Amino acid sequence: MLYLVMAIVAGLVGGLLAVGLQAGLLPHALIDAWAGGDTPGAMERIARRHGMMMVFFCALPALTGGFGNWFVPLLLRARALALPRVALAGWGLVAASFVAVLAGLSPALPAQVSLLALLGWCLGMLMQGICMVATVLNMGPMGQRLRDLPLFVWAQGLAGMMAVMVMPVMAGGLTRIWLAGGDVSAHIDALLHAFSGPEIALLLLPSIGIVSQVVETFCARPLQMPRLVLGALVVMSVGGSSVWVHDLLHGGLAHLAAPSAAVQLGLIVAPVLVVLVAWAQTVRLGHMRASVPMEWAVGFVALLLAGSVMSLRPGGMADVHAATLYAAVFALFAGFYYWIGKMVGHVAPVGASRLHFGLTVGGTVLSLMAFHGALGVLGAVLMGLSVLVFAGIVVQAGLRPGSTLPDNYWGPGARTAEWQAPSPAREKA
C-alpha cells in the first residue's frame, strides 16, 4: 500500500507539473525563486524529466511494488512476501529518490543531486525485484509447478528478473557519469534515453499481467494460448534485458541511441502481438460483459495497437514511449478498479469511475495527437481534470468505512486465488 500511495502522490505532482507547464499555469514568481533566478532552465528540466518522473516514481512502483506486492502473495496463497524488510527498504529508497529528483529539477542545485537520486532509485527497484523473484520462486504451495502459476504472477516475476538484470548496469552507468565529470546533466539525459528500451518492457510486463486477469474475469474464459503468451513475456523480459545490457557494455550510449527496427520488432512488437492475439481469442470464445476495469483494459489494448504501428515508422521511438506510458496508466487504473474492493472493502462509484475514464481517454488522445498547440493544451487540461476526479475517488475510498464485500464480488469469471480471500483481504493468522 505504501508503493501505491507514493505512486498516487508522484502521479498528482507529475501530472500537475505537466499540465502547468503545457498550459502556462505555473506561477512564475514561485518558479523563479525555487530555480534561483534561472526560470527557463527549471522549465527545461521539468519538460525533459517529467516523463522519467512519471515512469520511475508513479507507473513502475505501482505496477510492481504496489499491485505485485499486494496480490502475488494472495495468488500464491502465501502469508507475505519472501523478504518483506527488503521490500520496505526498497520503498524507502524509491520514496527518498522521488524527493531528491524533485529538488534536482531546480538549476540552483548541482546535477549530482539528480545523479544520487537515480542511484538510490536503481538500488530501491533492485531490492524490489529481488524480493519479487524470491517470492515467486519460494512462497508458492508445495508441489506447485511454475508453469501452472497465473500469468499475473509470471509477469511480476519476469519484471523482477528484468530489474535484477538491468538495474545494476544502469547504476554502473550512473557511477561512471559521476566519476567522469563534465556535463553531468547531459550525460544523465543520454543514459535515460538509452534506458527507454528496457523501460518499455518493464512497463508492459506487469501491465499485461493485470489486463490478462481482467480479460479472463469479464470474458468468463481462461486465457487462450497461455504457453505462447508466457513465451512472449520471457522474450520481452530476458531477451530484452540481455540485448540491452550487452549493447550498453560493448557499444556505449551512442550505440543505444537508435535501436534497430529489427530489435524493436523482435523484442517488443512481436511479443505484444502474440498477447493481443491471445486476448482476442479469449474474447471471441468467451462472453465479454461491460465493467469499469474492462473499459480501462480496452483502452490499454487500443494504445498497444497504436504503439505497435508507431514503432514501425522511422524515428517513431519517442511516440512509442509516450504511447507505452499512457498504456501503463490505463493498466494501472484497470488494476485499481478491479482490486480496490479486495484492498479496502468497497468498490469505487461507477459514475465517478466512468467520468475519470472519459476524461483520461480524451486527454490521452489529444495529447498523443497534438502535444503542442491548442489541442495539446486542451488535452493537458482534460488530464488534469481526470487527476482531480481520481483524487476524489481515492479520498472517498480512504475515508469511507470499509464494508464486507463478498469474497468474489466479480462473479464466476474471477477464478484466481485472491477471490477466495476475504474482501478486504487481511494477513493470514
Coordinates of C-alpha atoms in Angstrom, one line a residue:
M1 CA 0.0 0.0 0.0
L2 CA 3.0 2.3 0.6
Y3 CA 4.0 1.9 -3.0
L4 CA 0.5 2.7 -4.2
V5 CA 0.3 5.8 -2.0
M6 CA 3.6 7.0 -3.3
A7 CA 2.6 6.4 -6.9
I8 CA -0.6 8.4 -6.4
V9 CA 1.4 11.3 -4.9
A10 CA 4.0 11.2 -7.7
G11 CA 1.3 11.0 -10.3
L12 CA -0.5 14.0 -8.9
V13 CA 2.7 16.0 -8.6
G14 CA 3.9 15.0 -12.1
G15 CA 0.5 15.5 -13.7
L16 CA 0.1 18.9 -12.2
L17 CA 3.6 19.9 -13.3
A18 CA 2.9 18.7 -16.8
V19 CA -0.5 20.5 -17.0
G20 CA 1.0 23.7 -15.5
L21 CA 4.0 23.6 -17.9
Q22 CA 1.9 22.9 -21.0
A23 CA -0.9 25.3 -20.2
G24 CA 1.4 28.0 -18.9
L25 CA -0.3 27.9 -15.4
L26 CA 2.8 27.5 -13.2
P27 CA 3.3 30.7 -11.1
H28 CA 6.5 32.3 -12.5
A29 CA 7.4 34.1 -9.3
L30 CA 7.4 30.9 -7.3
I31 CA 9.3 29.0 -10.1
D32 CA 11.8 31.9 -10.3
A33 CA 12.5 31.8 -6.5
W34 CA 12.8 28.0 -6.5
A35 CA 15.1 28.0 -9.6
G36 CA 17.5 30.6 -8.2
G37 CA 16.5 33.0 -10.9
D38 CA 17.0 30.6 -13.8
T39 CA 13.3 30.0 -14.6
P40 CA 14.0 28.9 -18.3
G41 CA 16.4 26.3 -17.0
A42 CA 13.9 25.0 -14.5
M43 CA 11.2 24.8 -17.1
E44 CA 13.5 23.0 -19.5
R45 CA 14.4 20.4 -16.8
I46 CA 10.8 19.9 -15.9
A47 CA 10.0 19.3 -19.6
R48 CA 12.9 16.9 -20.0
R49 CA 12.5 14.9 -16.8
H50 CA 8.7 14.8 -16.5
G51 CA 8.3 11.5 -18.4
M52 CA 11.1 10.0 -16.3
M53 CA 9.4 11.0 -13.1
M54 CA 6.0 9.5 -14.2
V55 CA 7.7 6.2 -15.2
F56 CA 10.2 5.9 -12.3
F57 CA 8.0 7.1 -9.4
C58 CA 4.4 6.5 -10.5
A59 CA 3.9 3.8 -13.1
L60 CA 6.7 1.3 -12.3
P61 CA 6.4 1.4 -8.5
A62 CA 2.6 1.0 -8.6
L63 CA 2.7 -1.8 -11.2
T64 CA 5.4 -3.9 -9.4
G65 CA 5.7 -2.7 -5.8
G66 CA 2.0 -1.9 -5.5
F67 CA -0.1 -4.5 -7.2
G68 CA 2.8 -7.0 -7.3
N69 CA 3.4 -6.9 -3.5
W70 CA -0.3 -6.9 -2.8
F71 CA -1.5 -9.7 -5.0
V72 CA 1.4 -12.1 -5.8
P73 CA 1.2 -13.5 -2.2
L74 CA -2.6 -13.8 -2.4
L75 CA -2.4 -15.6 -5.7
L76 CA 0.3 -17.9 -4.3
R77 CA -1.7 -18.4 -1.1
A78 CA 1.3 -17.2 0.8
R79 CA 1.2 -15.3 4.1
A80 CA 3.5 -12.5 2.9
L81 CA 6.4 -11.6 0.6
A82 CA 9.6 -13.7 0.9
L83 CA 11.7 -10.7 2.0
P84 CA 9.3 -8.1 3.4
R85 CA 12.0 -6.0 5.1
V86 CA 13.9 -5.8 1.8
A87 CA 10.7 -4.7 0.1
L88 CA 10.2 -2.0 2.7
A89 CA 13.8 -0.8 2.4
G90 CA 13.4 -0.6 -1.3
W91 CA 10.3 1.5 -0.9
G92 CA 12.2 3.9 1.4
L93 CA 14.9 4.3 -1.2
V94 CA 12.5 5.0 -4.0
A95 CA 10.5 7.5 -1.9
A96 CA 13.6 9.3 -0.9
S97 CA 14.8 9.3 -4.5
F98 CA 11.5 11.0 -5.6
V99 CA 12.0 13.8 -3.1
A100 CA 15.6 14.2 -4.3
V101 CA 14.6 14.2 -8.0
L102 CA 12.0 16.9 -7.4
A103 CA 14.7 19.0 -5.7
G104 CA 17.1 18.3 -8.5
L105 CA 14.8 19.9 -11.0
S106 CA 16.0 23.3 -9.7
P107 CA 19.1 24.6 -11.6
A108 CA 20.1 26.1 -8.3
L109 CA 21.2 22.7 -7.1
P110 CA 24.1 20.7 -8.8
A111 CA 23.2 18.0 -11.2
Q112 CA 24.9 15.5 -8.8
V113 CA 21.7 15.6 -6.7
S114 CA 19.7 14.0 -9.6
L115 CA 22.5 11.5 -10.1
L116 CA 22.4 10.4 -6.5
A117 CA 18.6 10.3 -6.6
L118 CA 18.7 8.0 -9.6
L119 CA 21.3 5.8 -8.0
G120 CA 19.0 5.4 -5.0
W121 CA 16.1 4.6 -7.3
C122 CA 18.1 1.9 -9.0
L123 CA 19.0 0.3 -5.7
G124 CA 15.4 0.5 -4.4
M125 CA 14.0 -1.1 -7.6
L126 CA 16.7 -3.8 -7.5
M127 CA 15.7 -4.7 -3.9
Q128 CA 12.0 -4.8 -5.0
G129 CA 13.0 -7.1 -8.0
I130 CA 15.0 -9.4 -5.7
C131 CA 12.0 -9.6 -3.3
M132 CA 9.6 -10.4 -6.1
V133 CA 11.7 -13.1 -7.7
A134 CA 12.3 -14.7 -4.3
T135 CA 8.5 -14.6 -3.6
V136 CA 7.5 -16.2 -6.9
L137 CA 10.2 -19.0 -6.6
N138 CA 9.8 -19.8 -2.9
M139 CA 6.4 -18.9 -1.5
G140 CA 4.0 -21.0 -3.6
P141 CA 2.3 -24.1 -2.2
M142 CA 4.5 -27.3 -2.0
G143 CA 4.3 -29.3 -5.2
Q144 CA 3.0 -26.4 -7.4
R145 CA 4.7 -26.3 -10.8
L146 CA 5.9 -23.0 -12.1
R147 CA 4.1 -23.5 -15.4
D148 CA 0.8 -23.6 -13.5
L149 CA 1.2 -20.2 -11.9
P150 CA -1.2 -17.5 -13.0
L151 CA 0.1 -15.2 -15.8
F152 CA 0.0 -12.2 -13.4
V153 CA 2.4 -14.0 -11.1
W154 CA 4.7 -14.9 -14.1
A155 CA 4.6 -11.3 -15.3
Q156 CA 5.6 -9.9 -11.9
G157 CA 8.4 -12.5 -11.6
L158 CA 9.7 -11.7 -15.1
A159 CA 9.6 -8.0 -14.4
G160 CA 11.5 -8.6 -11.2
M161 CA 14.0 -10.7 -13.0
M162 CA 14.5 -8.0 -15.6
A163 CA 15.0 -5.4 -12.9
V164 CA 17.7 -7.6 -11.3
M165 CA 19.5 -7.7 -14.7
V166 CA 19.3 -4.1 -15.8
M167 CA 19.3 -2.0 -12.5
P168 CA 22.9 -2.8 -11.6
V169 CA 24.1 -2.0 -15.1
M170 CA 22.2 1.3 -15.1
A171 CA 23.6 2.1 -11.6
G172 CA 27.1 1.4 -13.1
G173 CA 26.4 3.8 -15.9
L174 CA 25.4 6.5 -13.4
T175 CA 28.5 5.8 -11.4
R176 CA 30.6 6.2 -14.5
I177 CA 29.0 9.5 -15.2
W178 CA 29.8 10.6 -11.6
L179 CA 33.4 9.7 -12.0
A180 CA 33.9 11.1 -15.5
G181 CA 32.6 14.6 -14.6
G182 CA 31.8 17.0 -17.4
D183 CA 28.2 17.9 -18.3
V184 CA 26.6 15.6 -15.8
S185 CA 23.0 16.6 -16.7
A186 CA 23.5 15.9 -20.4
H187 CA 25.0 12.5 -19.6
I188 CA 22.1 11.7 -17.4
D189 CA 19.6 12.5 -20.2
A190 CA 21.6 10.3 -22.6
L191 CA 21.5 7.4 -20.2
L192 CA 17.8 7.9 -19.5
H193 CA 17.2 7.9 -23.3
A194 CA 19.2 4.7 -23.7
F195 CA 17.1 3.1 -20.9
S196 CA 13.9 3.6 -23.0
G197 CA 14.1 0.0 -24.4
P198 CA 14.1 -1.9 -21.1
E199 CA 11.8 0.8 -19.6
I200 CA 9.1 -0.1 -22.2
A201 CA 9.4 -3.8 -21.3
L202 CA 9.3 -3.1 -17.6
L203 CA 6.1 -1.2 -18.1
L204 CA 4.5 -3.7 -20.3
L205 CA 5.2 -6.9 -18.4
P206 CA 3.2 -6.2 -15.2
S207 CA 0.6 -4.3 -17.3
I208 CA 0.0 -7.4 -19.4
G209 CA -0.4 -9.4 -16.3
I210 CA -3.0 -7.1 -14.9
V211 CA -5.0 -6.8 -18.1
S212 CA -4.9 -10.6 -18.6
Q213 CA -6.6 -11.0 -15.2
V214 CA -9.3 -8.5 -16.2
V215 CA -9.9 -10.1 -19.6
E216 CA -10.2 -13.6 -18.1
T217 CA -12.6 -12.4 -15.4
F218 CA -15.0 -10.4 -17.6
C219 CA -15.0 -12.9 -20.5
A220 CA -15.5 -15.8 -18.1
R221 CA -12.9 -17.7 -20.0
P222 CA -9.4 -18.8 -19.2
L223 CA -6.7 -17.1 -21.2
Q224 CA -6.2 -18.8 -24.6
M225 CA -2.7 -19.7 -25.9
P226 CA -1.2 -19.4 -22.4
R227 CA 2.1 -21.1 -23.3
L228 CA 2.7 -18.8 -26.2
V229 CA 1.9 -15.7 -24.1
L230 CA 4.3 -16.9 -21.5
G231 CA 7.0 -17.4 -24.1
A232 CA 6.4 -13.9 -25.4
L233 CA 6.8 -12.4 -22.0
V234 CA 10.0 -14.4 -21.4
V235 CA 11.4 -13.0 -24.7
M236 CA 10.4 -9.5 -23.7
S237 CA 12.0 -9.8 -20.3
V238 CA 15.1 -12.0 -20.5
G239 CA 15.8 -11.3 -24.2
G240 CA 15.2 -7.6 -24.0
S241 CA 17.4 -7.1 -20.9
S242 CA 20.2 -9.3 -22.2
V243 CA 20.4 -7.4 -25.5
W244 CA 20.3 -4.0 -23.8
V245 CA 23.0 -5.0 -21.2
H246 CA 25.2 -6.4 -24.0
D247 CA 24.9 -3.4 -26.2
L248 CA 25.5 -0.9 -23.3
L249 CA 28.6 -2.7 -22.1
H250 CA 30.1 -3.2 -25.6
G251 CA 28.8 -0.3 -27.6
G252 CA 28.2 2.5 -25.1
L253 CA 25.4 5.1 -25.0
A254 CA 25.9 6.2 -28.6
H255 CA 25.2 2.7 -29.9
L256 CA 22.0 2.6 -27.9
A257 CA 20.7 6.0 -29.1
A258 CA 18.8 4.5 -32.1
P259 CA 17.9 0.8 -31.6
S260 CA 17.3 -1.0 -34.8
A261 CA 13.9 -1.7 -36.1
A262 CA 14.6 -5.5 -36.1
V263 CA 15.4 -5.3 -32.4
Q264 CA 12.3 -3.4 -31.6
L265 CA 10.2 -5.8 -33.7
G266 CA 11.6 -9.0 -32.2
L267 CA 11.8 -8.0 -28.5
I268 CA 8.7 -5.7 -28.1
V269 CA 6.3 -5.6 -31.0
A270 CA 6.2 -9.4 -31.8
P271 CA 5.6 -10.4 -28.2
V272 CA 2.9 -7.7 -27.8
L273 CA 1.1 -9.0 -31.0
V274 CA 1.2 -12.6 -29.6
V275 CA -0.5 -11.3 -26.4
L276 CA -3.1 -9.3 -28.4
V277 CA -4.0 -12.4 -30.4
A278 CA -4.4 -14.4 -27.3
W279 CA -6.7 -11.8 -25.8
A280 CA -8.7 -11.6 -29.0
Q281 CA -9.2 -15.4 -29.0
T282 CA -10.3 -15.3 -25.3
V283 CA -12.8 -12.5 -26.0
R284 CA -14.1 -14.4 -29.1
L285 CA -14.7 -17.7 -27.2
G286 CA -16.0 -16.0 -24.0
H287 CA -18.9 -13.8 -23.2
M288 CA -17.5 -10.3 -22.5
R289 CA -19.5 -8.1 -20.1
A290 CA -19.2 -4.4 -19.6
S291 CA -17.4 -3.1 -16.5
V292 CA -15.2 -0.3 -15.4
P293 CA -12.0 -2.4 -15.3
M294 CA -12.7 -3.9 -18.7
E295 CA -13.1 -0.4 -20.2
W296 CA -9.7 0.5 -19.0
A297 CA -8.4 -2.8 -20.4
V298 CA -9.8 -2.0 -23.8
G299 CA -8.1 1.4 -23.7
F300 CA -4.8 -0.4 -22.9
V301 CA -5.3 -2.6 -25.9
A302 CA -6.0 0.4 -28.2
L303 CA -2.8 2.1 -27.0
L304 CA -0.8 -1.1 -27.5
L305 CA -2.0 -1.3 -31.1
A306 CA -1.2 2.4 -31.7
G307 CA 2.3 1.9 -30.2
S308 CA 2.9 -1.1 -32.4
V309 CA 2.0 0.9 -35.5
M310 CA 4.2 3.8 -34.4
S311 CA 7.2 1.6 -33.8
L312 CA 7.3 0.7 -37.5
R313 CA 7.7 4.3 -38.6
P314 CA 11.2 5.9 -38.9
G315 CA 12.0 7.8 -35.8
G316 CA 8.9 6.6 -34.0
M317 CA 10.5 5.5 -30.7
A318 CA 9.5 8.7 -28.9
D319 CA 5.9 8.2 -29.9
V320 CA 6.1 4.5 -28.8
H321 CA 7.5 5.6 -25.4
A322 CA 4.6 8.1 -24.9
A323 CA 2.0 5.5 -26.0
T324 CA 3.5 2.9 -23.7
L325 CA 3.5 5.2 -20.7
Y326 CA -0.2 6.1 -21.3
A327 CA -1.0 2.4 -21.9
A328 CA 0.7 1.5 -18.5
V329 CA -1.5 4.2 -16.8
F330 CA -4.6 2.5 -18.3
A331 CA -3.4 -0.8 -17.0
L332 CA -2.8 0.8 -13.6
F333 CA -6.4 2.1 -13.4
A334 CA -7.7 -1.3 -14.7
G335 CA -6.0 -2.9 -11.8
F336 CA -7.1 -0.2 -9.3
Y337 CA -10.8 -0.6 -10.2
Y338 CA -10.5 -4.4 -10.4
W339 CA -8.9 -4.9 -7.0
I340 CA -10.0 -1.8 -5.0
G341 CA -12.7 -3.8 -3.2
K342 CA -10.2 -6.5 -2.3
M343 CA -7.9 -3.8 -0.8
V344 CA -10.3 -1.6 1.1
G345 CA -13.7 -3.4 1.3
H346 CA -15.8 -1.5 -1.2
V347 CA -15.8 -0.8 -4.9
A348 CA -15.4 2.7 -6.5
P349 CA -18.6 4.6 -7.5
V350 CA -19.4 3.7 -11.1
G351 CA -20.4 7.2 -12.2
A352 CA -17.2 8.9 -11.0
S353 CA -15.1 6.0 -12.3
R354 CA -16.6 6.4 -15.8
L355 CA -16.1 10.2 -15.7
H356 CA -12.5 9.5 -14.8
F357 CA -12.2 7.1 -17.7
G358 CA -13.8 9.5 -20.2
L359 CA -11.6 12.5 -19.2
T360 CA -8.5 10.3 -19.4
V361 CA -9.4 9.0 -22.8
G362 CA -10.0 12.5 -24.2
G363 CA -6.8 13.8 -22.6
T364 CA -4.7 10.9 -23.9
V365 CA -6.0 11.2 -27.5
L366 CA -5.4 14.9 -27.7
S367 CA -2.0 14.7 -26.0
L368 CA -0.8 12.0 -28.4
M369 CA -2.2 13.7 -31.5
A370 CA -1.0 17.2 -30.8
F371 CA 1.3 17.7 -27.8
H372 CA 1.9 21.3 -28.7
G373 CA -0.7 23.9 -29.6
A374 CA -4.3 24.5 -28.6
L375 CA -5.3 20.8 -28.8
G376 CA -2.3 19.8 -26.7
V377 CA -3.3 22.4 -24.0
L378 CA -6.9 21.1 -24.1
G379 CA -5.5 17.5 -23.7
A380 CA -3.4 18.6 -20.7
V381 CA -6.4 20.3 -19.1
L382 CA -8.5 17.1 -19.5
M383 CA -5.7 15.0 -18.0
G384 CA -5.6 17.5 -15.1
L385 CA -9.3 17.2 -14.5
S386 CA -9.1 13.4 -14.7
V387 CA -6.4 13.5 -12.0
L388 CA -8.6 15.6 -9.8
V389 CA -11.6 13.2 -10.3
F390 CA -9.3 10.2 -9.4
A391 CA -8.0 12.1 -6.3
G392 CA -11.6 12.5 -5.2
I393 CA -12.2 8.7 -5.7
V394 CA -9.1 7.9 -3.7
V395 CA -10.1 10.2 -0.9
Q396 CA -13.6 8.7 -0.8
A397 CA -12.1 5.2 -0.7
G398 CA -9.8 6.1 2.1
L399 CA -12.3 7.9 4.3
R400 CA -15.3 5.7 3.8
P401 CA -15.5 2.9 6.4
G402 CA -14.7 -0.5 5.0
S403 CA -17.6 -2.8 4.4
T404 CA -17.5 -6.6 3.9
L405 CA -17.9 -7.4 0.2
P406 CA -18.4 -11.0 -1.0
D407 CA -15.1 -12.8 -1.4
N408 CA -15.7 -12.9 -5.1
Y409 CA -17.6 -9.7 -6.0
W410 CA -16.9 -10.0 -9.7
G411 CA -18.8 -13.3 -10.1
P412 CA -17.9 -16.7 -11.6
G413 CA -15.4 -15.3 -14.1
A414 CA -12.9 -14.5 -11.3
R415 CA -11.2 -17.8 -10.7
T416 CA -7.8 -17.0 -9.3
A417 CA -6.9 -17.5 -5.6
E418 CA -7.3 -13.9 -4.4
W419 CA -11.0 -14.2 -4.9
Q420 CA -11.1 -16.9 -2.2
A421 CA -9.7 -14.4 0.4
P422 CA -12.0 -12.0 2.3
S423 CA -12.8 -8.5 0.9
P424 CA -10.9 -6.6 2.2
A425 CA -8.0 -9.1 2.3
R426 CA -6.2 -9.4 5.6
E427 CA -2.9 -11.0 6.6
K428 CA -3.4 -14.7 7.5
A429 CA -3.0 -15.6 11.1

